[in-house]
Structures are given as C-alpha cells and as structure tokens.
Amino acid sequence: MIAHLVNTDVGSRGIGRLYLDYRIRNFHFLEDAAETFLNSLERTLILTGFPIPPSMTPETDGPPGALAVAKAVEKLGGRVEVLSYPEVMGALGSFGVTFAGYVDISSYSLVVAIETPGRAVDGRYYSMSGMEITREAFDRLVIEAREYGIPTIAVGDGGNEAGMGNVRDLIELYIPLGEKIASVVEVDHLITAGVSNWGAYGLVAQASILAGTNLLADWDEEKVVKALTSAGLIDGVRKKPSESVDGIGLEVHKEVVELLKVLVNDALGG
C-alpha cells in the first residue's frame, strides 16, 4: 500500500506505468530499501537538490524528503549529514540539520540520494524538458560509494535522477524524452515515486513499520515547504517560488503525509 501510494502519478508524467513494471521486477523494493536503511545508518550521507533550468535554482522537491530521512536517522540513533546546494542548506539550516563539508565517501556507512541529477548516457545532466543542467552534480558520490561497497539508496520520480539507471529501459519506454534524459547511475536500492519527497516519506514509513515506531509522527509538511519557498527555492514544474511541489498544491502533499502516518499507525496496531 505504501509503495502504491507514493507512486501515485498525480502529475501524469509516466512514472505510474513505469512503477507497475518495476514492481513486477522487484516487488519488495521498498521493504528491501528500508531494511538496508535500518541496518546501515551508523553514518549516513544524504544527497539532495535539483537545479531547474534556466535559472538553475534548486526546487522544492528533494530537500523535504532529505530532511525527513535525516530526522529518522537521528531518531534511530544514527549520525547523518546532508550535502546540497548553498540555497538548500540555507533553507534547511533552521531545522537543525548537520551539513557535510569535505566528503570522504569511504567514511560513510550509507549514501541516500533524493531527487538529485544523475548523468545521462552522454555524460550530461538534463531536466525533464530536456534542458541541460549546468550546476555541479553529486552523483559521483553515489558511484564512488558503490565502488567502496557502501550501500546506496536513491529516490527519483522523472528518470533523470541519480539511481534511476536501475530502470533506464523503462524510462526510455514510458517517460517523455526518456532516451535523452535517462540517468545511467545505478544504486543498490531504487525507490520510484510520483513525487520524490513522497518516495522519501515512503522509505521512512516503511522503516517505521520495521522499527516499530512512527518516525513520521511529528512531520509538518506545510512548515517545511513554506520555509523552503520563503528561502527562494522554486516549484520545479511551475519554475517559480510557490507553496507547491512539482506543480501539485500543498494540500495534496499534506494529505499524502497524513495518509502515510495513518497507514504506519494501523500497521503498528494503533
């Protein structure tokens, strides 16, 4: 139910059909990711931030999910650092996040990439509309982590994010401009989603069930999205500051979070 919910294709971008095929291949992808998450969070690095052309301003999808995962790591007794763009780090600063400075990838026990660009087959980075992204990307850290044997988890919703290389053939089949924008960067565990924030919340929800405690209980979607918008982050579809994510109004995102909380409580018997 959680995987179905977070893959609801409200934006009609093709991820719904991709998800159904992916689920057939890897039915327990969310459960497997949550298990790895719980078993590897001693020192977690979270990568997030997606610059939107032409302004290259980071969007509101990704950072909220990164914050939710970071808070879950802390509640479970792990250490966590977030690496992102200066605008994102400034926006998240008031939430008590620890940011990564110099990154020695070999020192981490887990790397989680949430809505951050992944290189295409030509080595470039693209938006869903096929425009080139010219800001620095963090996907090299995912690649390096895999070389060290460090577990990697990624969340993506459009096919052009780090980690979506796991389903590159499905991106080319179902996502507009898929052959051009599809990322080739693979991870150990890929979580697809209708909105990447939802995929991150889904990971936290599934981990909550396995851990026996609702790690989303105090999550306030409205507070986080409004803070990011006030800091200048933009809606990636509307390409302007807006209390929305991926062109979807805030009320929808709030309801998705509330339903996840209810599902977790129900699974925990309360």
Short mmCIF file of C-alpha atoms in Angstrom, two decimals:
data_model
loop_
_atom_site.label_atom_id
_atom_site.label_comp_id
_atom_site.label_asym_id
_atom_site.label_seq_id
_atom_site.Cartn_x
_atom_site.Cartn_y
_atom_site.Cartn_z
CA MET A 1 0.00 0.00 0.00
CA ILE A 2 2.80 2.46 0.85
CA ALA A 3 4.60 1.83 -2.45
CA HIS A 4 1.33 2.27 -4.37
CA LEU A 5 0.53 5.50 -2.55
CA VAL A 6 3.88 7.19 -3.09
CA ASN A 7 3.87 6.23 -6.77
CA THR A 8 0.53 7.90 -7.49
CA ASP A 9 1.16 9.73 -10.76
CA VAL A 10 -0.69 12.94 -9.97
CA GLY A 11 1.46 14.85 -12.46
CA SER A 12 0.80 12.32 -15.26
CA ARG A 13 4.48 12.17 -16.16
CA GLY A 14 4.64 8.44 -16.88
CA ILE A 15 6.04 7.26 -13.55
CA GLY A 16 2.84 5.35 -12.76
CA ARG A 17 3.27 2.96 -15.67
CA LEU A 18 7.00 2.69 -15.01
CA TYR A 19 6.30 1.81 -11.38
CA LEU A 20 3.93 -1.01 -12.27
CA ASP A 21 6.57 -2.68 -14.44
CA TYR A 22 9.27 -2.04 -11.85
CA ARG A 23 7.12 -3.56 -9.12
CA ILE A 24 6.76 -6.76 -11.16
CA ARG A 25 10.56 -6.99 -11.43
CA ASN A 26 11.29 -6.04 -7.84
CA PHE A 27 8.14 -6.48 -5.80
CA HIS A 28 9.71 -5.77 -2.40
CA PHE A 29 11.86 -2.82 -3.46
CA LEU A 30 10.58 -0.56 -0.69
CA GLU A 31 10.86 -3.17 2.04
CA ASP A 32 14.37 -4.09 0.92
CA ALA A 33 15.44 -0.44 0.90
CA ALA A 34 14.01 0.08 4.38
CA GLU A 35 15.84 -2.97 5.70
CA THR A 36 19.15 -1.74 4.32
CA PHE A 37 18.41 1.72 5.71
CA LEU A 38 17.84 0.37 9.22
CA ASN A 39 20.92 -1.84 9.09
CA SER A 40 23.33 0.79 7.75
CA LEU A 41 22.59 4.16 9.33
CA GLU A 42 25.62 4.49 11.63
CA ARG A 43 26.91 7.37 9.49
CA THR A 44 24.59 8.36 6.67
CA LEU A 45 25.22 10.84 3.86
CA ILE A 46 22.14 12.28 2.16
CA LEU A 47 22.47 13.97 -1.24
CA THR A 48 19.69 16.22 -2.47
CA GLY A 49 18.97 19.24 -4.62
CA PHE A 50 17.85 19.53 -8.24
CA PRO A 51 18.69 22.75 -10.14
CA ILE A 52 15.96 23.80 -12.56
CA PRO A 53 17.00 25.39 -15.89
CA PRO A 54 17.32 28.08 -17.00
CA SER A 55 17.86 29.80 -13.62
CA MET A 56 19.48 26.70 -12.06
CA THR A 57 17.59 27.44 -8.83
CA PRO A 58 17.04 24.31 -6.70
CA GLU A 59 13.48 23.05 -6.48
CA THR A 60 11.23 22.22 -3.53
CA ASP A 61 11.19 18.51 -4.36
CA GLY A 62 14.00 16.60 -2.65
CA PRO A 63 15.03 18.73 0.34
CA PRO A 64 11.88 17.99 2.38
CA GLY A 65 12.37 14.28 1.77
CA ALA A 66 16.03 14.58 2.72
CA LEU A 67 15.07 16.33 5.94
CA ALA A 68 12.54 13.63 6.82
CA VAL A 69 15.10 10.88 6.24
CA ALA A 70 17.73 12.78 8.23
CA LYS A 71 15.38 13.17 11.18
CA ALA A 72 14.55 9.47 11.01
CA VAL A 73 18.25 8.54 11.13
CA GLU A 74 18.71 10.71 14.22
CA LYS A 75 15.67 9.24 15.96
CA LEU A 76 17.05 5.76 15.33
CA GLY A 77 20.42 6.65 16.87
CA GLY A 78 22.47 7.13 13.71
CA ARG A 79 24.57 10.07 12.56
CA VAL A 80 23.63 11.93 9.40
CA GLU A 81 24.97 14.69 7.17
CA VAL A 82 23.30 16.37 4.22
CA LEU A 83 25.12 17.58 1.12
CA SER A 84 23.31 20.00 -1.18
CA TYR A 85 23.47 23.42 -2.80
CA PRO A 86 24.02 26.54 -0.67
CA GLU A 87 20.42 27.69 -1.16
CA VAL A 88 19.09 24.35 0.10
CA MET A 89 21.43 24.23 3.06
CA GLY A 90 20.44 27.77 3.97
CA ALA A 91 16.76 26.84 3.80
CA LEU A 92 17.21 23.72 5.93
CA GLY A 93 19.53 25.34 8.48
CA SER A 94 16.74 26.27 10.87
CA PHE A 95 15.72 22.62 11.16
CA GLY A 96 18.91 21.58 12.90
CA VAL A 97 20.49 19.71 10.01
CA THR A 98 24.17 18.80 10.03
CA PHE A 99 25.72 19.57 6.65
CA ALA A 100 28.65 17.78 5.06
CA GLY A 101 31.85 19.68 4.38
CA TYR A 102 34.70 17.78 2.79
CA VAL A 103 33.32 14.35 1.90
CA ASP A 104 35.48 11.26 2.31
CA ILE A 105 32.96 8.80 0.95
CA SER A 106 34.78 5.81 2.43
CA SER A 107 33.90 7.04 5.93
CA TYR A 108 30.14 6.62 5.48
CA SER A 109 28.03 3.56 6.12
CA LEU A 110 25.15 4.54 3.81
CA VAL A 111 24.51 7.01 0.98
CA VAL A 112 20.97 8.14 0.15
CA ALA A 113 20.31 10.25 -2.97
CA ILE A 114 16.94 12.01 -3.04
CA GLU A 115 15.98 13.89 -6.19
CA THR A 116 19.41 14.91 -7.39
CA PRO A 117 20.61 14.85 -11.02
CA GLY A 118 22.14 11.70 -12.45
CA ARG A 119 24.26 11.81 -15.58
CA ALA A 120 22.76 10.63 -18.85
CA VAL A 121 24.47 8.32 -21.34
CA ASP A 122 26.26 11.32 -22.90
CA GLY A 123 27.66 12.37 -19.51
CA ARG A 124 25.45 15.44 -19.28
CA TYR A 125 22.56 16.24 -16.94
CA TYR A 126 19.07 17.12 -18.08
CA SER A 127 15.78 18.43 -16.78
CA MET A 128 12.60 16.56 -17.68
CA SER A 129 12.06 19.03 -20.51
CA GLY A 130 15.47 18.13 -21.95
CA MET A 131 17.27 21.33 -20.94
CA GLU A 132 20.85 20.88 -19.81
CA ILE A 133 21.68 21.33 -16.12
CA THR A 134 24.97 23.18 -15.74
CA ARG A 135 25.43 23.28 -11.97
CA GLU A 136 27.58 20.80 -10.09
CA ALA A 137 26.01 17.39 -9.53
CA PHE A 138 26.59 14.97 -6.66
CA ASP A 139 26.05 11.66 -8.46
CA ARG A 140 29.80 10.93 -8.50
CA LEU A 141 29.49 10.25 -4.76
CA VAL A 142 26.91 7.57 -5.44
CA ILE A 143 29.24 5.97 -7.96
CA GLU A 144 32.18 6.17 -5.56
CA ALA A 145 30.12 4.69 -2.71
CA ARG A 146 29.29 1.66 -4.83
CA GLU A 147 32.95 1.21 -5.68
CA TYR A 148 33.68 1.04 -1.93
CA GLY A 149 30.81 -1.38 -1.35
CA ILE A 150 28.86 1.17 0.69
CA PRO A 151 25.07 0.60 0.47
CA THR A 152 23.24 3.11 -1.70
CA ILE A 153 19.56 4.08 -1.83
CA ALA A 154 18.04 6.54 -4.28
CA VAL A 155 14.66 8.17 -4.82
CA GLY A 156 13.54 9.52 -8.19
CA ASP A 157 10.35 10.48 -9.99
CA GLY A 158 11.34 11.51 -13.51
CA GLY A 159 14.11 9.22 -14.73
CA ASN A 160 16.85 11.86 -14.76
CA GLU A 161 17.90 11.40 -11.14
CA ALA A 162 20.86 9.51 -9.69
CA GLY A 163 19.76 5.92 -9.15
CA MET A 164 17.27 5.74 -11.97
CA GLY A 165 19.84 3.90 -14.07
CA ASN A 166 18.36 0.78 -12.47
CA VAL A 167 15.30 1.18 -14.71
CA ARG A 168 16.78 3.01 -17.69
CA ASP A 169 14.95 0.79 -20.17
CA LEU A 170 11.61 1.62 -18.54
CA ILE A 171 12.42 5.34 -18.57
CA GLU A 172 13.08 5.16 -22.30
CA LEU A 173 9.76 3.32 -22.71
CA TYR A 174 7.46 5.44 -20.55
CA ILE A 175 8.97 8.87 -19.86
CA PRO A 176 8.86 11.65 -22.47
CA LEU A 177 12.40 12.35 -23.76
CA GLY A 178 13.48 9.27 -21.82
CA GLU A 179 16.22 8.26 -24.25
CA LYS A 180 17.87 11.64 -23.82
CA ILE A 181 17.38 12.37 -20.11
CA ALA A 182 17.56 8.89 -18.54
CA SER A 183 20.26 8.58 -15.90
CA VAL A 184 22.77 5.76 -16.18
CA VAL A 185 23.73 5.96 -12.48
CA GLU A 186 22.66 2.83 -10.60
CA VAL A 187 22.16 2.13 -6.89
CA ASP A 188 21.61 -0.89 -4.68
CA HIS A 189 18.03 0.13 -3.88
CA LEU A 190 15.87 2.38 -6.06
CA ILE A 191 12.60 3.88 -4.81
CA THR A 192 10.39 5.31 -7.55
CA ALA A 193 7.71 7.85 -6.69
CA GLY A 194 5.15 10.22 -8.16
CA VAL A 195 7.00 12.97 -6.28
CA SER A 196 10.45 12.25 -4.87
CA ASN A 197 9.53 13.70 -1.47
CA TRP A 198 6.80 11.07 -1.29
CA GLY A 199 9.31 8.34 -2.04
CA ALA A 200 11.50 9.54 0.84
CA TYR A 201 8.49 9.65 3.15
CA GLY A 202 7.61 6.16 1.95
CA LEU A 203 11.08 4.95 2.95
CA VAL A 204 10.63 6.49 6.40
CA ALA A 205 7.14 5.00 6.71
CA GLN A 206 8.32 1.51 5.76
CA ALA A 207 11.27 1.80 8.14
CA SER A 208 8.83 2.89 10.84
CA ILE A 209 6.87 -0.32 10.47
CA LEU A 210 10.03 -2.43 10.65
CA ALA A 211 11.38 -0.44 13.60
CA GLY A 212 8.08 -0.41 15.49
CA THR A 213 7.80 3.36 15.87
CA ASN A 214 6.18 6.05 13.72
CA LEU A 215 9.09 8.17 12.53
CA LEU A 216 6.71 10.48 10.63
CA ALA A 217 4.52 11.24 13.64
CA ASP A 218 5.67 14.84 14.07
CA TRP A 219 6.34 15.65 10.39
CA ASP A 220 4.88 19.02 9.36
CA GLU A 221 4.76 19.22 5.56
CA GLU A 222 3.36 22.74 5.45
CA LYS A 223 6.04 24.17 7.72
CA VAL A 224 8.86 22.65 5.68
CA VAL A 225 7.54 23.58 2.22
CA LYS A 226 6.78 27.15 3.31
CA ALA A 227 10.28 27.50 4.78
CA LEU A 228 11.89 26.36 1.54
CA THR A 229 9.70 28.62 -0.57
CA SER A 230 10.46 31.59 1.67
CA ALA A 231 14.16 30.87 1.18
CA GLY A 232 13.79 31.14 -2.60
CA LEU A 233 13.51 27.54 -3.75
CA ILE A 234 11.12 27.06 -6.66
CA ASP A 235 8.48 24.63 -7.82
CA GLY A 236 10.27 22.58 -10.47
CA VAL A 237 7.25 22.43 -12.76
CA ARG A 238 5.99 26.00 -12.31
CA LYS A 239 9.59 27.31 -12.31
CA LYS A 240 8.86 29.97 -9.71
CA PRO A 241 8.52 30.22 -5.92
CA SER A 242 5.21 28.64 -4.98
CA GLU A 243 3.82 26.78 -1.97
CA SER A 244 3.68 23.65 -4.07
CA VAL A 245 5.94 20.84 -5.23
CA ASP A 246 6.16 19.52 -8.79
CA GLY A 247 3.16 21.61 -9.80
CA ILE A 248 0.99 19.96 -7.14
CA GLY A 249 -0.63 22.09 -4.44
CA LEU A 250 0.45 21.93 -0.82
CA GLU A 251 -2.84 20.41 0.37
CA VAL A 252 -2.25 17.29 -1.72
CA HIS A 253 1.21 16.80 -0.22
CA LYS A 254 -0.16 17.28 3.29
CA GLU A 255 -2.82 14.64 2.71
CA VAL A 256 -0.30 12.14 1.35
CA VAL A 257 1.79 12.59 4.51
CA GLU A 258 -1.25 12.22 6.76
CA LEU A 259 -2.29 9.03 4.99
CA LEU A 260 1.22 7.61 5.42
CA LYS A 261 1.05 8.40 9.14
CA VAL A 262 -2.30 6.60 9.40
CA LEU A 263 -1.00 3.58 7.49
CA VAL A 264 2.01 3.30 9.78
CA ASN A 265 -0.14 3.63 12.91
CA ASP A 266 -2.50 0.97 11.60
CA ALA A 267 0.38 -1.40 10.82
CA LEU A 268 1.73 -0.86 14.33
CA GLY A 269 -1.65 -1.75 15.82
CA GLY A 270 -2.73 1.68 16.92
#
